[in-house]
């Protein structure tokens, strides 16, 4: 009887492990499908970004609002405490060069475009942003 019980318990355990493995594989497959879908959506191209969702240190767009950083009367955004600190201390981090006009712009006052990979560019106005986006198609 003990031998039969051991065999039953062993089968149960292996069955459970097998089911768990199957579930883990299915979950991974579904997750990679979602990642592929996100990539397809991202491949749609450049778009105007919400400044609140841009880390102005890493120059990347995020799906959530970032940490606001007040410098004088201007609000910048950073993704972490390190970026928050850099925005507060380093004026150069708060500036960018408009790729159309070549002029230096304040990141908090700029029009911002985000690319399919999440990287951003800063522009002195929406007209330059639109020119840039059109040139990326």
PDB file of C-alpha atoms in Angstrom:
ATOM      1  CA  UNK A   1       0.000   0.000   0.000  1.00  0.00           C
ATOM      2  CA  UNK A   2       2.808   2.422   0.849  1.00  0.00           C
ATOM      3  CA  UNK A   3       4.438   1.753  -2.542  1.00  0.00           C
ATOM      4  CA  UNK A   4       1.148   2.565  -4.323  1.00  0.00           C
ATOM      5  CA  UNK A   5       0.739   5.761  -2.326  1.00  0.00           C
ATOM      6  CA  UNK A   6       4.288   6.873  -3.174  1.00  0.00           C
ATOM      7  CA  UNK A   7       3.608   6.210  -6.868  1.00  0.00           C
ATOM      8  CA  UNK A   8       0.367   8.206  -6.726  1.00  0.00           C
ATOM      9  CA  UNK A   9       2.040  11.139  -4.955  1.00  0.00           C
ATOM     10  CA  UNK A  10       4.957  11.050  -7.413  1.00  0.00           C
ATOM     11  CA  UNK A  11       2.564  11.090 -10.404  1.00  0.00           C
ATOM     12  CA  UNK A  12       0.624  13.954  -8.838  1.00  0.00           C
ATOM     13  CA  UNK A  13       3.787  15.997  -8.306  1.00  0.00           C
ATOM     14  CA  UNK A  14       5.083  15.379 -11.836  1.00  0.00           C
ATOM     15  CA  UNK A  15       1.647  16.166 -13.251  1.00  0.00           C
ATOM     16  CA  UNK A  16       1.524  19.413 -11.297  1.00  0.00           C
ATOM     17  CA  UNK A  17       5.033  20.380 -12.451  1.00  0.00           C
ATOM     18  CA  UNK A  18       4.061  19.586 -16.042  1.00  0.00           C
ATOM     19  CA  UNK A  19       0.919  21.710 -15.817  1.00  0.00           C
ATOM     20  CA  UNK A  20       2.884  24.561 -14.247  1.00  0.00           C
ATOM     21  CA  UNK A  21       5.460  24.389 -17.052  1.00  0.00           C
ATOM     22  CA  UNK A  22       2.708  24.459 -19.670  1.00  0.00           C
ATOM     23  CA  UNK A  23       1.138  27.500 -17.997  1.00  0.00           C
ATOM     24  CA  UNK A  24       4.501  29.290 -17.793  1.00  0.00           C
ATOM     25  CA  UNK A  25       5.156  28.644 -21.493  1.00  0.00           C
ATOM     26  CA  UNK A  26       1.702  29.904 -22.473  1.00  0.00           C
ATOM     27  CA  UNK A  27       2.131  33.046 -20.366  1.00  0.00           C
ATOM     28  CA  UNK A  28       5.535  33.762 -21.923  1.00  0.00           C
ATOM     29  CA  UNK A  29       4.097  33.296 -25.413  1.00  0.00           C
ATOM     30  CA  UNK A  30       1.219  35.671 -24.674  1.00  0.00           C
ATOM     31  CA  UNK A  31       3.584  38.244 -23.187  1.00  0.00           C
ATOM     32  CA  UNK A  32       5.833  38.158 -26.243  1.00  0.00           C
ATOM     33  CA  UNK A  33       2.723  38.588 -28.397  1.00  0.00           C
ATOM     34  CA  UNK A  34       1.885  41.748 -26.440  1.00  0.00           C
ATOM     35  CA  UNK A  35       5.454  42.976 -26.891  1.00  0.00           C
ATOM     36  CA  UNK A  36       5.168  42.396 -30.635  1.00  0.00           C
ATOM     37  CA  UNK A  37       1.888  44.308 -30.695  1.00  0.00           C
ATOM     38  CA  UNK A  38       3.519  47.211 -28.846  1.00  0.00           C
ATOM     39  CA  UNK A  39       6.364  47.170 -31.369  1.00  0.00           C
ATOM     40  CA  UNK A  40       3.874  47.358 -34.250  1.00  0.00           C
ATOM     41  CA  UNK A  41       2.166  50.320 -32.601  1.00  0.00           C
ATOM     42  CA  UNK A  42       5.547  51.976 -31.979  1.00  0.00           C
ATOM     43  CA  UNK A  43       6.503  51.432 -35.618  1.00  0.00           C
ATOM     44  CA  UNK A  44       3.643  53.752 -36.556  1.00  0.00           C
ATOM     45  CA  UNK A  45       6.207  56.583 -36.437  1.00  0.00           C
ATOM     46  CA  UNK A  46       6.955  59.865 -34.737  1.00  0.00           C
ATOM     47  CA  UNK A  47       4.309  61.767 -32.781  1.00  0.00           C
ATOM     48  CA  UNK A  48       4.013  64.835 -30.564  1.00  0.00           C
ATOM     49  CA  UNK A  49       4.863  63.803 -27.010  1.00  0.00           C
ATOM     50  CA  UNK A  50       3.327  64.950 -23.740  1.00  0.00           C
ATOM     51  CA  UNK A  51       6.193  66.657 -21.841  1.00  0.00           C
ATOM     52  CA  UNK A  52       4.972  65.090 -18.575  1.00  0.00           C
ATOM     53  CA  UNK A  53       5.808  61.666 -20.019  1.00  0.00           C
ATOM     54  CA  UNK A  54       9.327  62.535 -21.137  1.00  0.00           C
ATOM     55  CA  UNK A  55      12.464  62.149 -19.058  1.00  0.00           C
ATOM     56  CA  UNK A  56      14.347  65.280 -20.033  1.00  0.00           C
ATOM     57  CA  UNK A  57      17.677  63.757 -18.996  1.00  0.00           C
ATOM     58  CA  UNK A  58      17.538  60.404 -20.810  1.00  0.00           C
ATOM     59  CA  UNK A  59      15.431  61.985 -23.582  1.00  0.00           C
ATOM     60  CA  UNK A  60      13.016  59.069 -23.607  1.00  0.00           C
ATOM     61  CA  UNK A  61       9.209  58.941 -23.615  1.00  0.00           C
ATOM     62  CA  UNK A  62       7.495  56.797 -20.983  1.00  0.00           C
ATOM     63  CA  UNK A  63       3.930  55.480 -20.686  1.00  0.00           C
ATOM     64  CA  UNK A  64       3.438  57.325 -17.359  1.00  0.00           C
ATOM     65  CA  UNK A  65       3.924  60.838 -16.059  1.00  0.00           C
ATOM     66  CA  UNK A  66       7.455  61.479 -14.834  1.00  0.00           C
ATOM     67  CA  UNK A  67       8.749  63.223 -11.702  1.00  0.00           C
ATOM     68  CA  UNK A  68       8.190  67.005 -11.955  1.00  0.00           C
ATOM     69  CA  UNK A  69      11.230  69.146 -11.190  1.00  0.00           C
ATOM     70  CA  UNK A  70      10.688  72.864 -10.581  1.00  0.00           C
ATOM     71  CA  UNK A  71      13.597  75.119 -11.535  1.00  0.00           C
ATOM     72  CA  UNK A  72      12.660  78.740 -10.898  1.00  0.00           C
ATOM     73  CA  UNK A  73       9.207  79.011 -12.534  1.00  0.00           C
ATOM     74  CA  UNK A  74       9.729  76.207 -15.058  1.00  0.00           C
ATOM     75  CA  UNK A  75       8.819  72.524 -14.705  1.00  0.00           C
ATOM     76  CA  UNK A  76      11.035  69.806 -16.165  1.00  0.00           C
ATOM     77  CA  UNK A  77      10.515  66.036 -15.865  1.00  0.00           C
ATOM     78  CA  UNK A  78      12.834  63.208 -14.875  1.00  0.00           C
ATOM     79  CA  UNK A  79      12.370  59.452 -14.603  1.00  0.00           C
ATOM     80  CA  UNK A  80      14.279  58.862 -11.350  1.00  0.00           C
ATOM     81  CA  UNK A  81      15.896  60.602  -8.399  1.00  0.00           C
ATOM     82  CA  UNK A  82      19.219  60.865 -10.252  1.00  0.00           C
ATOM     83  CA  UNK A  83      17.576  62.598 -13.219  1.00  0.00           C
ATOM     84  CA  UNK A  84      15.620  64.833 -10.838  1.00  0.00           C
ATOM     85  CA  UNK A  85      18.884  65.904  -9.209  1.00  0.00           C
ATOM     86  CA  UNK A  86      20.636  66.527 -12.547  1.00  0.00           C
ATOM     87  CA  UNK A  87      17.764  68.644 -13.861  1.00  0.00           C
ATOM     88  CA  UNK A  88      17.931  70.806 -10.758  1.00  0.00           C
ATOM     89  CA  UNK A  89      21.692  71.339 -10.914  1.00  0.00           C
ATOM     90  CA  UNK A  90      22.804  71.195 -14.567  1.00  0.00           C
ATOM     91  CA  UNK A  91      21.518  73.855 -16.955  1.00  0.00           C
ATOM     92  CA  UNK A  92      22.999  72.043 -19.975  1.00  0.00           C
ATOM     93  CA  UNK A  93      20.742  69.034 -19.279  1.00  0.00           C
ATOM     94  CA  UNK A  94      17.712  71.341 -19.501  1.00  0.00           C
ATOM     95  CA  UNK A  95      18.621  72.429 -23.038  1.00  0.00           C
ATOM     96  CA  UNK A  96      18.562  70.747 -26.449  1.00  0.00           C
ATOM     97  CA  UNK A  97      19.265  71.679 -30.052  1.00  0.00           C
ATOM     98  CA  UNK A  98      16.336  71.851 -32.489  1.00  0.00           C
ATOM     99  CA  UNK A  99      17.368  69.478 -35.340  1.00  0.00           C
ATOM    100  CA  UNK A 100      15.591  71.662 -37.928  1.00  0.00           C
ATOM    101  CA  UNK A 101      16.723  75.185 -36.971  1.00  0.00           C
ATOM    102  CA  UNK A 102      19.911  74.321 -35.090  1.00  0.00           C
ATOM    103  CA  UNK A 103      18.859  76.677 -32.278  1.00  0.00           C
ATOM    104  CA  UNK A 104      19.202  75.854 -28.589  1.00  0.00           C
ATOM    105  CA  UNK A 105      15.822  75.346 -26.902  1.00  0.00           C
ATOM    106  CA  UNK A 106      14.660  74.990 -23.309  1.00  0.00           C
ATOM    107  CA  UNK A 107      13.320  71.421 -23.020  1.00  0.00           C
ATOM    108  CA  UNK A 108      10.413  72.501 -20.800  1.00  0.00           C
ATOM    109  CA  UNK A 109       9.243  75.076 -23.357  1.00  0.00           C
ATOM    110  CA  UNK A 110       9.957  73.019 -26.485  1.00  0.00           C
ATOM    111  CA  UNK A 111       7.605  71.074 -28.723  1.00  0.00           C
ATOM    112  CA  UNK A 112       8.625  67.443 -28.263  1.00  0.00           C
ATOM    113  CA  UNK A 113       8.415  64.597 -30.778  1.00  0.00           C
ATOM    114  CA  UNK A 114       8.812  60.953 -29.760  1.00  0.00           C
ATOM    115  CA  UNK A 115      10.039  58.304 -32.170  1.00  0.00           C
ATOM    116  CA  UNK A 116       9.080  54.656 -32.530  1.00  0.00           C
ATOM    117  CA  UNK A 117      11.863  53.624 -30.127  1.00  0.00           C
ATOM    118  CA  UNK A 118      10.773  56.128 -27.449  1.00  0.00           C
ATOM    119  CA  UNK A 119      13.618  58.574 -28.070  1.00  0.00           C
ATOM    120  CA  UNK A 120      12.659  62.237 -28.293  1.00  0.00           C
ATOM    121  CA  UNK A 121      13.704  65.371 -30.136  1.00  0.00           C
ATOM    122  CA  UNK A 122      13.017  68.949 -29.003  1.00  0.00           C
ATOM    123  CA  UNK A 123      11.853  71.787 -31.288  1.00  0.00           C
ATOM    124  CA  UNK A 124      11.447  75.533 -30.917  1.00  0.00           C
ATOM    125  CA  UNK A 125       7.938  75.321 -32.427  1.00  0.00           C
ATOM    126  CA  UNK A 126       5.313  72.925 -33.801  1.00  0.00           C
ATOM    127  CA  UNK A 127       6.171  73.850 -37.398  1.00  0.00           C
ATOM    128  CA  UNK A 128       9.706  72.475 -36.983  1.00  0.00           C
ATOM    129  CA  UNK A 129       8.329  69.394 -35.225  1.00  0.00           C
ATOM    130  CA  UNK A 130       5.983  68.740 -38.167  1.00  0.00           C
ATOM    131  CA  UNK A 131       8.824  69.195 -40.691  1.00  0.00           C
ATOM    132  CA  UNK A 132      10.960  66.724 -38.768  1.00  0.00           C
ATOM    133  CA  UNK A 133       8.177  64.142 -38.438  1.00  0.00           C
ATOM    134  CA  UNK A 134       7.421  64.423 -42.172  1.00  0.00           C
ATOM    135  CA  UNK A 135      11.100  63.852 -42.977  1.00  0.00           C
ATOM    136  CA  UNK A 136      11.133  60.622 -40.922  1.00  0.00           C
ATOM    137  CA  UNK A 137       8.427  58.865 -42.981  1.00  0.00           C
TER     138      UNK A 137
END
